[in-house]
């Protein structure tokens, strides 16, 4: 389904292959690619790293706060411990492991990306992709059912009639509001062109 | 006072029950008088809710500590202005407040309901009365704010110290009011569906009531963020806490609804979908109430004492079943008038925007519920907090911002290649230039740079449309300001929406800045010492005491200097070697380029009865960045321990608020001139809206 769908998107899209759009997209992608290579975590001071880590560890006695945000004594002690571990040269992962060993999994503010907890991270990806796919599929089916209804007659001819009645008004409005020649084509497309293209299709 | 309150609640209970039953029977047996009487009973429940709230507020004013709720949430030392805050500071009082808000907005919306909905109004009234009945019942039987104490204490416990902040006068009432107000559009639409009123008669009233609730809820959340930023002393403003999430989720769904309802209004499409969105938003609001009242997840905000979890869970499940049973029953009648014409059209982009909003909502719900799920499935507790939500929701939220630039530029129905090129060239070019400039300036963090580029893209898209529209009107004789105003006035829903979009862009700037570029350092200062971070020097000048019998409190007077790092070369390199972002200066000697820019007064108090600390951060704010000083503690040796951060672009978070409210109001303002026109002309008026 997926390859057919993406093909459908391209095919039914009103855009013809447009060199400028293609160039812009290519540029954007290359900039993104170039950017992805230049993260400089090493520049961050140990203190910044300690703060980041503190934001990823929960305070064991407070409700839903990280040690970074809490003023409880245990949070203060844990922050000092994080800094000590970093001063000794521990990596971020080692610091987290240190606390997980002592307090259990729920000391981490975000679940681990392994084992059962991996679910927490994977499900959102499916939710988002699923949402977009459903949206595209429903647009597609709304188009198809509309076209079928049109060729079969049915209610949409009435609608089309209504639109044709309206088109005089719309043309009038277009004239009233035509704000420079720049968007004229856009507007004529909105009012005049679309019904005719509808007819062409049916 | 307590008796009056109890009696008012009992009367309200009886009246709302009568209203719900009476209106249904009256409608069924066709007895118009009974329907009218039931409608009036609904107005009277508002009176009883006002009387009950008045009784409680009066008890606070009179320091009537014989009432447990008053003794628990105020004392004689409390500033009288905070009576209003104390009213909803606890579980019972906040429920009474919610009932008050619900009954007032119910009465107003029933009173002003449009005539053409007359056939479905009885059902709308029945739904409103049943929901009020639920709250009257809870307040009478399970959580009475008028419970009396056996022995009357001399003084109360006092108000929760975290609540003594100006933001608290408006944040909780707006948030609770916003959540409960989703009931109104839900009641109108459900009423119409039950009555078999399938047309678009309910569209306007649902849209207007939804915008009001949505605007109120959004403002409430923003004020809450501001409150957290200035008083909670954790240096942030949004923690993805479960309670914040359950307010955000219905807001997201309502945002989706406000977009797709425009498609129904203009094109007669998406009927089914709009009903579904309202149902989801309403059920999520009930979920919020449930999690707030002793739900199963850990949060900083929840009312710890509440044992109402089971009751609110049942009510949420009941509303879920009701909403979707009704939906499935009436589904066949809710067809669209028109078909989708193209993937590249405003309808299509609104649908994609809707699914992105829903995706953020579902992902957030998944995050909120995952700890429960993990507990049940394998008996291991995990925490799901800010780092998780930032990571999973960040990209989708950015995607929504991208859609915010694309969607409005697409025409209804179908976009042509030419119009696409004309509209999208400038936003794309400006977005790319913004990215290029940031890279050239040596700004780090690619994700943030890309996000800034997106903000520039969207801002240009809005600017472009305003520019073209204004130029056109300017040519026909108006001056620039008038031309712009006429443009906005010509289609308020659309241009009000743009103003809200601008506020969202400002919010995005603040979120990107504070999330990606925050710098932090900790330190402890004795009098006369200074803390240096980046190009700021914070000097501890003086200490003051502001203790009271119920608290130990101090505040520090600090001077902020802007410094030239060259003056501090030695110290900076030493601090770097130690891995610190900042350092402490022992001497108070002023270096040549130090320049005083501000003074701050960070405040720290410890409330004995509550065993709780409360702080006021010292904030020196500019458009570029906030210097943010949290007094963690005043130590016994006279030093003050500080957590200092530089929060880039934080100012924009709060500056977005007025624009959000303004845009909401513009979108909401009735198009009176259009509606008064005769029918023939109205067609023009409406299609004018499409431009």
Short mmCIF file of N, CA, C and O in Angstrom, two decimals, chain B residues 423 460-472 483-484 487-488 494-500 502:
data_model
loop_
_atom_site.label_atom_id
_atom_site.label_comp_id
_atom_site.label_asym_id
_atom_site.label_seq_id
_atom_site.Cartn_x
_atom_site.Cartn_y
_atom_site.Cartn_z
N UNK B 423 3.08 31.98 -4.24
CA UNK B 423 2.94 32.17 -2.80
C UNK B 423 4.12 31.63 -2.02
O UNK B 423 4.41 32.12 -0.93
N UNK B 460 7.05 34.75 7.29
CA UNK B 460 7.02 35.39 5.97
C UNK B 460 5.72 35.07 5.24
O UNK B 460 5.16 35.94 4.55
N UNK B 461 5.25 33.83 5.40
CA UNK B 461 4.00 33.46 4.72
C UNK B 461 2.86 34.35 5.19
O UNK B 461 2.07 34.85 4.39
N UNK B 462 2.78 34.57 6.51
CA UNK B 462 1.72 35.43 7.03
C UNK B 462 1.94 36.87 6.57
O UNK B 462 1.02 37.54 6.09
N UNK B 463 3.20 37.31 6.69
CA UNK B 463 3.53 38.68 6.29
C UNK B 463 3.20 38.92 4.82
O UNK B 463 2.65 39.95 4.45
N UNK B 464 3.50 37.93 4.00
CA UNK B 464 3.26 38.06 2.56
C UNK B 464 1.77 38.28 2.29
O UNK B 464 1.38 39.15 1.52
N UNK B 465 0.95 37.48 2.97
CA UNK B 465 -0.47 37.61 2.69
C UNK B 465 -0.99 38.96 3.17
O UNK B 465 -1.78 39.62 2.48
N UNK B 466 -0.55 39.39 4.33
CA UNK B 466 -0.97 40.69 4.83
C UNK B 466 -0.48 41.80 3.91
O UNK B 466 -1.17 42.75 3.64
N UNK B 467 0.75 41.63 3.46
CA UNK B 467 1.36 42.64 2.61
C UNK B 467 0.56 42.80 1.32
O UNK B 467 0.15 43.90 0.95
N UNK B 468 0.30 41.67 0.64
CA UNK B 468 -0.43 41.77 -0.63
C UNK B 468 -1.82 42.33 -0.43
O UNK B 468 -2.27 43.18 -1.20
N UNK B 469 -2.49 41.85 0.61
CA UNK B 469 -3.84 42.34 0.86
C UNK B 469 -3.85 43.82 1.17
O UNK B 469 -4.70 44.58 0.69
N UNK B 470 -2.89 44.26 1.97
CA UNK B 470 -2.83 45.65 2.37
C UNK B 470 -2.48 46.54 1.18
O UNK B 470 -3.07 47.60 0.99
N UNK B 471 -1.51 46.09 0.37
CA UNK B 471 -1.12 46.88 -0.80
C UNK B 471 -2.32 47.10 -1.71
O UNK B 471 -2.59 48.22 -2.16
N UNK B 472 -3.09 46.02 -1.92
CA UNK B 472 -4.26 46.13 -2.79
C UNK B 472 -5.23 47.17 -2.28
O UNK B 472 -5.72 48.01 -3.04
N UNK B 483 -5.87 50.29 5.61
CA UNK B 483 -5.93 49.21 4.63
C UNK B 483 -5.74 47.87 5.32
O UNK B 483 -6.49 46.92 5.09
N UNK B 484 -4.78 47.81 6.23
CA UNK B 484 -4.52 46.56 6.94
C UNK B 484 -5.72 46.21 7.82
O UNK B 484 -6.18 45.07 7.86
N UNK B 487 -8.50 44.86 5.88
CA UNK B 487 -8.19 43.49 5.46
C UNK B 487 -8.55 42.52 6.57
O UNK B 487 -9.25 41.53 6.37
N UNK B 488 -8.08 42.85 7.77
CA UNK B 488 -8.33 41.98 8.92
C UNK B 488 -9.82 41.91 9.20
O UNK B 488 -10.39 40.85 9.44
N UNK B 494 -10.33 34.42 9.86
CA UNK B 494 -9.07 34.08 9.23
C UNK B 494 -7.91 34.91 9.78
O UNK B 494 -6.88 34.39 10.17
N UNK B 495 -8.12 36.23 9.84
CA UNK B 495 -7.00 37.07 10.26
C UNK B 495 -6.77 37.02 11.76
O UNK B 495 -5.64 37.17 12.22
N UNK B 496 -7.85 36.80 12.51
CA UNK B 496 -7.66 36.52 13.94
C UNK B 496 -6.79 35.29 14.10
O UNK B 496 -5.89 35.23 14.94
N UNK B 497 -7.06 34.30 13.26
CA UNK B 497 -6.24 33.09 13.26
C UNK B 497 -4.78 33.40 12.99
O UNK B 497 -3.89 32.88 13.66
N UNK B 498 -4.54 34.31 12.04
CA UNK B 498 -3.14 34.68 11.77
C UNK B 498 -2.48 35.32 12.98
O UNK B 498 -1.30 35.08 13.25
N UNK B 499 -3.25 36.17 13.68
CA UNK B 499 -2.65 36.80 14.87
C UNK B 499 -2.31 35.73 15.90
O UNK B 499 -1.24 35.76 16.52
N UNK B 500 -3.20 34.74 16.06
CA UNK B 500 -2.88 33.63 16.97
C UNK B 500 -1.64 32.89 16.45
O UNK B 500 -0.74 32.54 17.23
N UNK B 502 0.81 34.11 14.87
CA UNK B 502 1.99 34.90 15.22
C UNK B 502 2.36 34.67 16.68
O UNK B 502 3.53 34.51 17.03
#
